[in-house]
Short mmCIF file of C-alpha atoms in Angstrom, two decimals:
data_model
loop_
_atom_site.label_atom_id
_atom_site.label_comp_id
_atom_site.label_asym_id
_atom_site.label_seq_id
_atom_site.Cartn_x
_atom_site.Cartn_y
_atom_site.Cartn_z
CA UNK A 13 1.64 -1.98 -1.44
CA UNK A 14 2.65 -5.10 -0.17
CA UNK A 15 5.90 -4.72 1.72
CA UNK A 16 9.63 -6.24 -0.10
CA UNK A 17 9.64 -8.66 2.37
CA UNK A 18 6.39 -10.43 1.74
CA UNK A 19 7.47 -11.51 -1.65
CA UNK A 20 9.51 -14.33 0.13
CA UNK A 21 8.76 -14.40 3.68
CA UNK A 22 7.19 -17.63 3.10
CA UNK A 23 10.40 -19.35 2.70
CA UNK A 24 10.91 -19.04 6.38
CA UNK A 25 7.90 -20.95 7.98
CA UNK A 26 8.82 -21.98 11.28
CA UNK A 27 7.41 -25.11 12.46
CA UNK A 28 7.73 -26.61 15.36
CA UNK A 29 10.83 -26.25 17.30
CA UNK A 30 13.73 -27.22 14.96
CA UNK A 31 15.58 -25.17 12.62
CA UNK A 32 14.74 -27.47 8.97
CA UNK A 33 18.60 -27.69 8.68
CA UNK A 34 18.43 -31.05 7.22
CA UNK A 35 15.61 -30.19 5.18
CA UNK A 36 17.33 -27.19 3.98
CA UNK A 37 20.65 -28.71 3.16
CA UNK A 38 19.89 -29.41 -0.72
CA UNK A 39 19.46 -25.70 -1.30
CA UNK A 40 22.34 -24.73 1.21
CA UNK A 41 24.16 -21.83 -1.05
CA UNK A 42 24.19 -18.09 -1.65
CA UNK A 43 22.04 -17.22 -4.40
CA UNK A 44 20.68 -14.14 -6.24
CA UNK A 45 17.48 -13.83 -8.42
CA UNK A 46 16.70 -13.46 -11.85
CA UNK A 47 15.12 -10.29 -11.34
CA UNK A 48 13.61 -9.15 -9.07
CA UNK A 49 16.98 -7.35 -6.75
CA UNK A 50 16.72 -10.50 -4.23
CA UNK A 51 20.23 -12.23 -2.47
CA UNK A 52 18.72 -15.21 -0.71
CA UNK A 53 21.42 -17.08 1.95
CA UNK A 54 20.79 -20.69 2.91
CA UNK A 55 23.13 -21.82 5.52
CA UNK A 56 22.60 -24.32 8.53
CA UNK A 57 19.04 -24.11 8.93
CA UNK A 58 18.61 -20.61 8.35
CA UNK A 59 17.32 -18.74 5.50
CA UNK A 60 17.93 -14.81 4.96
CA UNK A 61 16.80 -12.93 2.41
CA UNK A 62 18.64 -9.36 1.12
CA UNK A 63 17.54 -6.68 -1.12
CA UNK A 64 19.67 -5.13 -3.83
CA UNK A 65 20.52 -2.17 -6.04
CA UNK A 66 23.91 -1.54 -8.04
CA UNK A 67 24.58 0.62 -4.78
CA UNK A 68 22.96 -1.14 -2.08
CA UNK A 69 22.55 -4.21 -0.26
CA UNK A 70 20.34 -4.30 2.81
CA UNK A 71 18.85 -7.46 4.91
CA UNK A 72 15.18 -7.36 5.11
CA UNK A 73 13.93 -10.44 6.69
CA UNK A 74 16.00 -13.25 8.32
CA UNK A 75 14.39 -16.86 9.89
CA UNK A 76 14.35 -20.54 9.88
CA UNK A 77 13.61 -22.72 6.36
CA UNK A 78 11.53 -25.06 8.23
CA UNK A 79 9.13 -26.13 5.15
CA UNK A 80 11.50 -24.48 2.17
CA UNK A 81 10.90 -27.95 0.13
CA UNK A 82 7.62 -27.17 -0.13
CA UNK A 83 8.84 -23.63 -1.82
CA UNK A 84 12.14 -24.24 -3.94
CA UNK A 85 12.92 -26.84 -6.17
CA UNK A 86 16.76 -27.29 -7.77
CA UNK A 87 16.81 -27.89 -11.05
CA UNK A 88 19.38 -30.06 -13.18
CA UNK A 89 21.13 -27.02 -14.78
CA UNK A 90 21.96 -26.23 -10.98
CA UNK A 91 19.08 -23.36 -10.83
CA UNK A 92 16.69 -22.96 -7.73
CA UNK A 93 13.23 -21.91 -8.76
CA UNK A 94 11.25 -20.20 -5.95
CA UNK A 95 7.46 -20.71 -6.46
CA UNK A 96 5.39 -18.06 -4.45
CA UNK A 97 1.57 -17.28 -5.21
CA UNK A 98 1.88 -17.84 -8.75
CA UNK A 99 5.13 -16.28 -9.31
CA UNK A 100 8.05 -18.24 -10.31
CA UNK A 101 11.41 -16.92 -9.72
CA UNK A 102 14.68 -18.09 -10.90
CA UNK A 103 17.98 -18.47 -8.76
CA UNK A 104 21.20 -18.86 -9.77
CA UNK A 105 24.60 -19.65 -8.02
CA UNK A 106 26.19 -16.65 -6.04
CA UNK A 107 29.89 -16.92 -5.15
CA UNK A 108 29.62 -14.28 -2.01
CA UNK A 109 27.53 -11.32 -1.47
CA UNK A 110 29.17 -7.66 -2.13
CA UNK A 111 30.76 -6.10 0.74
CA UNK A 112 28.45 -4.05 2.73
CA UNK A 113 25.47 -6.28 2.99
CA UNK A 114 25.61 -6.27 6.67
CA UNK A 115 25.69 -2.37 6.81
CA UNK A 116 23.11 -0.66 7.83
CA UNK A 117 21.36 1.64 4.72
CA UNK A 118 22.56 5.31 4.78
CA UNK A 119 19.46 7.60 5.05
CA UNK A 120 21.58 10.07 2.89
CA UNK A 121 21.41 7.32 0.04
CA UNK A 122 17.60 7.32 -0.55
CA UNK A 123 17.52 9.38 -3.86
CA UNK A 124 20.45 6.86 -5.13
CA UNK A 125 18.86 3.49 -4.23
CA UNK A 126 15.06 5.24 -5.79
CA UNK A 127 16.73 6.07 -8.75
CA UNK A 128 18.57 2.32 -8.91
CA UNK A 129 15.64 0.60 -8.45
CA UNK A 130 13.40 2.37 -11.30
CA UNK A 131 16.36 1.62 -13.82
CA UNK A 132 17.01 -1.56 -13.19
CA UNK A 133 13.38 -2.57 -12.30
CA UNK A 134 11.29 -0.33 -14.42
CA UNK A 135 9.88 -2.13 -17.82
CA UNK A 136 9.68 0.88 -19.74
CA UNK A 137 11.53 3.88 -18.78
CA UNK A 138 12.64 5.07 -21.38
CA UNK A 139 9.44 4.87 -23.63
CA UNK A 140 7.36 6.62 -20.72
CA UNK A 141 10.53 9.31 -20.46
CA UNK A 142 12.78 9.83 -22.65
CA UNK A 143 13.98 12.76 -20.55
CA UNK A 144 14.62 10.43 -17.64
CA UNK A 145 18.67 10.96 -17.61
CA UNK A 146 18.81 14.64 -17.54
CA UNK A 147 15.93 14.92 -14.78
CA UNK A 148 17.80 12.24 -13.03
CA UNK A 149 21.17 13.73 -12.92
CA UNK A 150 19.93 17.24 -12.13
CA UNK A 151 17.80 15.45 -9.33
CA UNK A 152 21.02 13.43 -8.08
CA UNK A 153 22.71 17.08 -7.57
CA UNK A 154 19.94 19.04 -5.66
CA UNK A 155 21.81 18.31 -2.27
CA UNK A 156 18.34 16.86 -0.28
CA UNK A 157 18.64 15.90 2.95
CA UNK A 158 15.14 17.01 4.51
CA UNK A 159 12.16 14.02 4.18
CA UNK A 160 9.63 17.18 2.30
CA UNK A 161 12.94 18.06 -0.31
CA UNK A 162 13.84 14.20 -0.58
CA UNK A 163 9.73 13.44 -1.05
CA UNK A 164 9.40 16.86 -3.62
CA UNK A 165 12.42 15.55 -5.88
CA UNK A 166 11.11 12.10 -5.89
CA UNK A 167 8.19 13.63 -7.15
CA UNK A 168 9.40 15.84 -9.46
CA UNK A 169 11.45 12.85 -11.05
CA UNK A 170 9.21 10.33 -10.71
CA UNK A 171 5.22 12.28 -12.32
CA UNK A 172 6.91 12.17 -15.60
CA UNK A 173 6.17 8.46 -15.98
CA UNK A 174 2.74 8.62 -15.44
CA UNK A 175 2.55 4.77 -14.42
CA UNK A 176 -0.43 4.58 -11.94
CA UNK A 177 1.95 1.13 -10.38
CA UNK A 178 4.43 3.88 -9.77
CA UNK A 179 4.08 4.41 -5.80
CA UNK A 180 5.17 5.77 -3.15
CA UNK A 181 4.55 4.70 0.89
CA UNK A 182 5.95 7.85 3.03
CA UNK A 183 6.20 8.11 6.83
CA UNK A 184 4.24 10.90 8.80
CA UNK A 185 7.22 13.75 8.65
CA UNK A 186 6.39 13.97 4.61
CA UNK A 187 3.17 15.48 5.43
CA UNK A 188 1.34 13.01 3.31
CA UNK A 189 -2.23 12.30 3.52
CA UNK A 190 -2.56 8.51 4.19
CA UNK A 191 1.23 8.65 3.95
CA UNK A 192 1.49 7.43 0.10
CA UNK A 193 1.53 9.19 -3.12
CA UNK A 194 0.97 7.67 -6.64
CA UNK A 195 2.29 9.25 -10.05
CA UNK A 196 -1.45 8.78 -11.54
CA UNK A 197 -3.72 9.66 -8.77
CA UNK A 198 -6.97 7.38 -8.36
CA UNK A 199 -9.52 9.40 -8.27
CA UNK A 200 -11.80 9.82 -4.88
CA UNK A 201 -14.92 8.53 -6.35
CA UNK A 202 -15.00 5.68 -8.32
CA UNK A 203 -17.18 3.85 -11.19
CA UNK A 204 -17.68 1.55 -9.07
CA UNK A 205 -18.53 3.41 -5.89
CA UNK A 206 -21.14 5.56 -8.46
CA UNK A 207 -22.41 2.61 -9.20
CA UNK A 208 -22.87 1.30 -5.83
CA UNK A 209 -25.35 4.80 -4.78
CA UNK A 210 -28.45 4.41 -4.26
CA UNK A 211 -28.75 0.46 -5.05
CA UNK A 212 -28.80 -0.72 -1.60
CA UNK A 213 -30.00 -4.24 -2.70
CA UNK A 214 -26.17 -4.87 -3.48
CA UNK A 215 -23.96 -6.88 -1.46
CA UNK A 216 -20.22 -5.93 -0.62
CA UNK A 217 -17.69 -7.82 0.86
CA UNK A 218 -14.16 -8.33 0.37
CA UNK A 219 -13.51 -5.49 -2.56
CA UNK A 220 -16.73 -7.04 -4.26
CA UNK A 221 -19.98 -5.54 -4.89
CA UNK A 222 -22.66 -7.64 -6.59
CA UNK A 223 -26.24 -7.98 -7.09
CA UNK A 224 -29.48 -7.57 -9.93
CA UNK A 225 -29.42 -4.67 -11.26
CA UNK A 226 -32.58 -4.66 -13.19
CA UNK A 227 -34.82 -7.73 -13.95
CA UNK A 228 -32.63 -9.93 -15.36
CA UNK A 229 -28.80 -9.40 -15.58
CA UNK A 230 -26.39 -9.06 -12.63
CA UNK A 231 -23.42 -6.93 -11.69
CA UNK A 232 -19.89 -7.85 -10.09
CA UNK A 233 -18.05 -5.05 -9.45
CA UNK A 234 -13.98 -5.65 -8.57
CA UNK A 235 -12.56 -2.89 -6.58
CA UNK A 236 -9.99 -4.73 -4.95
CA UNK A 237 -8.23 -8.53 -5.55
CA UNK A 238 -7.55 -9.69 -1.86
CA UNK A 239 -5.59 -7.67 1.06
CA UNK A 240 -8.32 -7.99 3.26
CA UNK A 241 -5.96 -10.41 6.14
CA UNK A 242 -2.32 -9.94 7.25
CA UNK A 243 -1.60 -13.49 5.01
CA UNK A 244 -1.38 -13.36 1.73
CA UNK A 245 -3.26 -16.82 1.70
CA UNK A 246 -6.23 -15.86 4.49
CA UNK A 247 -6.82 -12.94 1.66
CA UNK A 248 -7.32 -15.07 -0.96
CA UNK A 249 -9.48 -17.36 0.85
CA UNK A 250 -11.49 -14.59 1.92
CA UNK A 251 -12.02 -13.36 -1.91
CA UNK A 252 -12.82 -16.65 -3.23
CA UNK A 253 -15.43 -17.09 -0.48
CA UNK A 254 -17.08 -14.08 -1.12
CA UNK A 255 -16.64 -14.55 -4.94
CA UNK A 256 -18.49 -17.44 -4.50
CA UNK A 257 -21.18 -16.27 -2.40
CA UNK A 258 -21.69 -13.55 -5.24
CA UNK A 259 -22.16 -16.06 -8.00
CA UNK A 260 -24.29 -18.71 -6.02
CA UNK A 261 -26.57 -15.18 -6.16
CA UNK A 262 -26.39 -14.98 -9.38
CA UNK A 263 -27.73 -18.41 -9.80
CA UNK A 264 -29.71 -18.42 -13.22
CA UNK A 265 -28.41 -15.03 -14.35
CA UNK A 266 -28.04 -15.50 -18.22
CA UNK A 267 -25.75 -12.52 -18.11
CA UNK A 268 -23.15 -10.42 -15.81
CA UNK A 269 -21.84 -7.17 -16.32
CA UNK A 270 -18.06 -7.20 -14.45
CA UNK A 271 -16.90 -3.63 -13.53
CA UNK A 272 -13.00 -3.37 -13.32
CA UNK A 273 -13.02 0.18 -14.00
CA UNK A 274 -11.81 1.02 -10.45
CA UNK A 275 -9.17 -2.20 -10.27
CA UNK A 276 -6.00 -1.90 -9.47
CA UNK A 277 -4.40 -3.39 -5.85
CA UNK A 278 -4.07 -6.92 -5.62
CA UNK A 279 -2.21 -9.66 -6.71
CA UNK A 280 -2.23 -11.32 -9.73
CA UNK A 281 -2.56 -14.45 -8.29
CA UNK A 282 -5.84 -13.49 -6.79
CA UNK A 283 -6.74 -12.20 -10.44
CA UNK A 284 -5.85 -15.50 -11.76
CA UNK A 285 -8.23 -16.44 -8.98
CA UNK A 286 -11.64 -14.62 -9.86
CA UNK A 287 -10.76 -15.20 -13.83
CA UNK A 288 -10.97 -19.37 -12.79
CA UNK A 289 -14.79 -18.93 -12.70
CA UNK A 290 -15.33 -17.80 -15.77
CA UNK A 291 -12.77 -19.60 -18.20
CA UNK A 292 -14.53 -22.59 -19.66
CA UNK A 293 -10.88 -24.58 -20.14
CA UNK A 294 -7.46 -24.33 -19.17
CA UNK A 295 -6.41 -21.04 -21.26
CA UNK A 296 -2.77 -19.41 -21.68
CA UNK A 297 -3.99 -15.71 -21.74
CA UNK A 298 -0.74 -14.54 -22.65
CA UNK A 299 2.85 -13.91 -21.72
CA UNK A 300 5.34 -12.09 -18.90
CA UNK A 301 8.45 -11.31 -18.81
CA UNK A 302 10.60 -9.77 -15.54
CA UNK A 303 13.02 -6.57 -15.86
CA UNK A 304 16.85 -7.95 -15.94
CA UNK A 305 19.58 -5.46 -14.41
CA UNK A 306 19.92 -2.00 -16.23
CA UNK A 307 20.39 -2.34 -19.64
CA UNK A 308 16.63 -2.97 -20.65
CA UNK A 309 16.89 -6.64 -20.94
CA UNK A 310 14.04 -8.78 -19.64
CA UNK A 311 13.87 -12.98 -18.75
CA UNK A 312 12.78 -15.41 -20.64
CA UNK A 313 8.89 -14.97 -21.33
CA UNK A 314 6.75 -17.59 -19.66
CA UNK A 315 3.04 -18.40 -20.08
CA UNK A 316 0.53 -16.66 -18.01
CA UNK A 317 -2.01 -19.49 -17.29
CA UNK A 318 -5.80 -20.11 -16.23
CA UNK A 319 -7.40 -23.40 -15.32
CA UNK A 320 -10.94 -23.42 -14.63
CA UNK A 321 -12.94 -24.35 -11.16
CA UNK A 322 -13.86 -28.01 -11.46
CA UNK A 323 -17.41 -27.71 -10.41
CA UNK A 324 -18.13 -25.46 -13.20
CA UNK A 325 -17.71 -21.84 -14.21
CA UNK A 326 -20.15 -19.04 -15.06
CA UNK A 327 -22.23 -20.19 -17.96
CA UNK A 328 -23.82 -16.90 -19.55
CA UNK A 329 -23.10 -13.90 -21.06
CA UNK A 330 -20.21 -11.72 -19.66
CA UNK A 331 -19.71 -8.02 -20.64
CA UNK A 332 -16.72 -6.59 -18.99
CA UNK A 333 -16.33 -2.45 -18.12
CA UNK A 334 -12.73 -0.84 -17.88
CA UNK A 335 -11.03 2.10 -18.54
CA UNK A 336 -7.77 3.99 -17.71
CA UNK A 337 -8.64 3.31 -13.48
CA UNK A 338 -7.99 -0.84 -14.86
CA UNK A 339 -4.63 -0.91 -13.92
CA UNK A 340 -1.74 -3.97 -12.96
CA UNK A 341 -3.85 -7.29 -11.68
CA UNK A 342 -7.32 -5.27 -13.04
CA UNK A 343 -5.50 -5.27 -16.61
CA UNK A 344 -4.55 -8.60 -16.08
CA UNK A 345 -8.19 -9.94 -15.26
CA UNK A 346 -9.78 -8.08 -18.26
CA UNK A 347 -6.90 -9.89 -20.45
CA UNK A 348 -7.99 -13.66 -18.73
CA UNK A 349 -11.50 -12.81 -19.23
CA UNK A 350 -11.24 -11.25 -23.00
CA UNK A 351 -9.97 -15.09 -23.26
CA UNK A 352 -13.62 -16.07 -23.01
CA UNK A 353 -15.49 -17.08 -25.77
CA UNK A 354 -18.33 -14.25 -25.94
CA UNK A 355 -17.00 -12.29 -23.56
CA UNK A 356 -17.16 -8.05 -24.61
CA UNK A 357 -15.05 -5.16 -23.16
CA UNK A 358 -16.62 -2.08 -22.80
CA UNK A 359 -15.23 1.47 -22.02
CA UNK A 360 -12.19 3.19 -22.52
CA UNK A 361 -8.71 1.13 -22.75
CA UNK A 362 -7.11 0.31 -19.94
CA UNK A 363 -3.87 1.67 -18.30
CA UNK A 364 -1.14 0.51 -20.11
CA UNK A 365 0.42 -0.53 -16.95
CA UNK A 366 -0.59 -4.52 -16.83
CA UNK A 367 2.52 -5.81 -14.30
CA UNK A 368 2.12 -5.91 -10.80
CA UNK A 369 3.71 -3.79 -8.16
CA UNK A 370 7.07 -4.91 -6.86
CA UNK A 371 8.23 -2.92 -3.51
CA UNK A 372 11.56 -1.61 -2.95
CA UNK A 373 12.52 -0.49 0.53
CA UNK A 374 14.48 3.29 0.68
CA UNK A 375 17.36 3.84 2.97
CA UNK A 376 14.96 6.57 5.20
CA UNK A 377 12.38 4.10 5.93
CA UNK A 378 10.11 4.83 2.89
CA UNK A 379 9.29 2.06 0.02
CA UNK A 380 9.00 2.80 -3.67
CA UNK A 381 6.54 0.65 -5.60
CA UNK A 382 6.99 -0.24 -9.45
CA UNK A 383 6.14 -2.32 -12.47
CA UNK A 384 8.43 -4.79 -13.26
CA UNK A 385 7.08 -7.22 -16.53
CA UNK A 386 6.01 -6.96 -19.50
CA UNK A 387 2.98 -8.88 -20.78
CA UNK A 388 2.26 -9.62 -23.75
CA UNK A 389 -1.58 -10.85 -25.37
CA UNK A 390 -1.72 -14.73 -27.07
CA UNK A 391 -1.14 -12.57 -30.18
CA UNK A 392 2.26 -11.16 -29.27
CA UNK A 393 0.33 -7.48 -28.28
CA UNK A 394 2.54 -5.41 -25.65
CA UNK A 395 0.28 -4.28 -23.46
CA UNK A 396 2.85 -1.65 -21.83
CA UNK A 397 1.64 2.02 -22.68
CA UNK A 398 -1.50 1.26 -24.88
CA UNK A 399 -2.99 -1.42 -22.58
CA UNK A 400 -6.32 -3.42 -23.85
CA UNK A 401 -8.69 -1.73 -26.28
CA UNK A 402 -12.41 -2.70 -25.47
CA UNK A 403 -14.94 -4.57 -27.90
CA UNK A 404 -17.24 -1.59 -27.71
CA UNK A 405 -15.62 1.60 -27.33
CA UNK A 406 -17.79 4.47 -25.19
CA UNK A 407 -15.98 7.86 -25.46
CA UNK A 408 -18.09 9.10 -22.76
CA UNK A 409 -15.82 8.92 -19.10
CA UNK A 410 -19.04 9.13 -17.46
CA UNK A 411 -19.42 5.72 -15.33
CA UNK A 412 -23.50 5.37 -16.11
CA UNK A 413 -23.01 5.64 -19.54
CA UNK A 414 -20.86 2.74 -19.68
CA UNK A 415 -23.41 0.88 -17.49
CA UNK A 416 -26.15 1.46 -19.82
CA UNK A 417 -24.58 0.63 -22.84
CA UNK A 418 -23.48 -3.17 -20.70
CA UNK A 419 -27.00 -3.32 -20.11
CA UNK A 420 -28.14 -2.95 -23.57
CA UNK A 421 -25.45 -5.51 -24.86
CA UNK A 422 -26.56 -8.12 -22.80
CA UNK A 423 -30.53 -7.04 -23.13
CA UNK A 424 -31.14 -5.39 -19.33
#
């Protein structure tokens, strides 16, 4: 998960050796997002950034706004709009922050700020549990202090929902392996890492796995959409380098079976990304919408868009796997590339679970990780809970069957 503060650590880029005071005076304000649980402070050069529940307010990453112009833009109706990797965010005016920013979080408060954050954050709560208040109240009483009765609550309140973006990121005392936990587990072995057995002829780099698989049609497997660097923009250049190394193979290929049946970390940006070489023309794929406060209403919808590589983009047949593992970006790739003209889904439908993750820090140290959108298709389709429904339907789970029926479509 990527951690709260990345979402807008790039609007403090130092440079140099001054502070970007004057370049920061436009935006000089207090100011709190539409969505999202962000306070963002711009005062004398300086640019701090706090995150929020109805009961808490903590800090998270403080700096210079040397380069913020490049970042936030102040609209006529007074509004600052925060563009970051594809993600537009809306700011409005903020008269002071609450008492008790500047406090430090209360370990004791974790199960309160958890709970917080999945109501006011959560797209669809109450549709995934309709049980949610009682467990939640019953929860809020237990008396936890210990990190294994805090972690077994959280779980116990939060496997209900069984949203795969639902996440946790523990520290060692929790006993954890790898120190996370997710409400739909992935599962150990993968479609794609089944596939990958015994075909050492295909390449891998960067989450990608690609290469012939029989005379004739290729395969571009998608287990993972960037991460690879520390920044958020090394990772994407990585993944459209290696991308493109895996289509220049694929030179003359009439046909590509994609495999996003094991996709979902990333970004949608870096979804957005791969889906550019396959759209033939600029494409609105759909819309999104962000989680408002706690009372279940969402932003304004905006346009999810795709423009396509100007040298070209992949001119033959494209059959597409996924299945329940096509989750948050990996939902949101299958719905770019169902766009194309000719292009079939094959498998199982996916998720149900198309937004990406947004991270939430916990008073103890932890971070929760959640959906926060809803998307819709260009036909007005929710995707939340019944996710996308494939061309070809194989009721088989079994990851070769799925293969072999790609290969049929597309004559392998």
């Amino acid at each position: 998960m990527r951690r709260p503060a990345a979402l807008l650590a790039a609007v403090m880029v130092a440079a140099g050796c001054t502070t970007g005071a004057r370049e920061a005076a436009p935006y000089e304000g207090m100011w709190e997002s539409v969505g999202y649980g962000f306070y963002l402070v711009i005062e004398g050069g300086s640019a701090d950034v706090y995150e929020h529940t109805r009961v808490s307010c903590v800090q998270i990453s403080s700096g210079p706004a040397r380069g913020i112009s490049e970042l936030v833009t102040l609209r006529d109706d007074g509004t600052l709009v925060l563009e970051e990797r594809g993600r537009i965010i809306p700011f409005v005016d903020l008269d002071g922050l609450p008492e008790g920013c500047l406090d430090a979080p209360d370990p004791g408060d974790t199960l309160a700020v958890a709970v917080a954050s999945i109501e006011e954050h959560h797209p669809s709560l109450g549709e995934r549990d309709p049980d949610w208040a009682a467990r939640r109240d019953a929860m809020l009483l237990g008396g936890q202090t210990e990190s294994t009765e805090i972690l077994a609550a959280l779980q116990e309140l939060l496997a209900p929902l069984a949203d795969p973006q639902v996440r946790l990121a523990v520290d060692d005392e929790a006993g954890l392996p790898g120190g996370s936990w997710s409400a739909v587990p992935f599962p150990e072995e993968t479609p794609i890492a089944a596939v990958r057995q015994g075909r050492p002829d295909l390449s891998e780099a960067e989450g990608l796995v690609w290469g012939r698989l029989r005379e004739g049609p290729a395969y571009l497997g998608i287990a993972r959409l960037g991460g690879s660097a520390g920044d958020p923009d090394e990772s994407e250049r990585n993944l459209a380098a290696a991308l493109d190394r895996a289509l220049a193979a694929m030179d003359g290929v009439s046909a590509v079976i994609v495999d996003l049946r094991s996709l979902r970390d990333g970004t949608d940006s870096a979804a957005l990304l791969v889906a550019s070489r396959f759209v033939p023309r600029e494409t609105t794929i759909g819309m999104r919408a962000v989680r408002v406060g706690d009372r279940g209403e969402f932003s304004e919808p905006r346009p999810i868009a795709v423009r396509p590589m100007p040298t070209g983009t992949f001119p033959g047949r494209v059959v597409v796997l996924v299945g329940p593992g096509t989750v948050g970006p990996g939902e949101l790739l299958a719905l770019a590339l169902e766009s194309v003209p000719g292009v079939i889904l094959l498998g199982q439908p996916t998720a149900g679970s198309p937004s990406p993750i947004l991270v939430r820090s916990l008073p103890n140290g932890w971070s929760l990780g959640l959906p926060h959108q809803r998307v819709w298709d260009p036909a007005g389709r929710l995707l939340e809970l019944t996710g996308l429904r494939p061309d070809v339907l194989v009721d088989s789970s079994e990851a070769d069957r799925h293969l072999e029926e790609a290969l049929m479509l597309v004559g392998g």
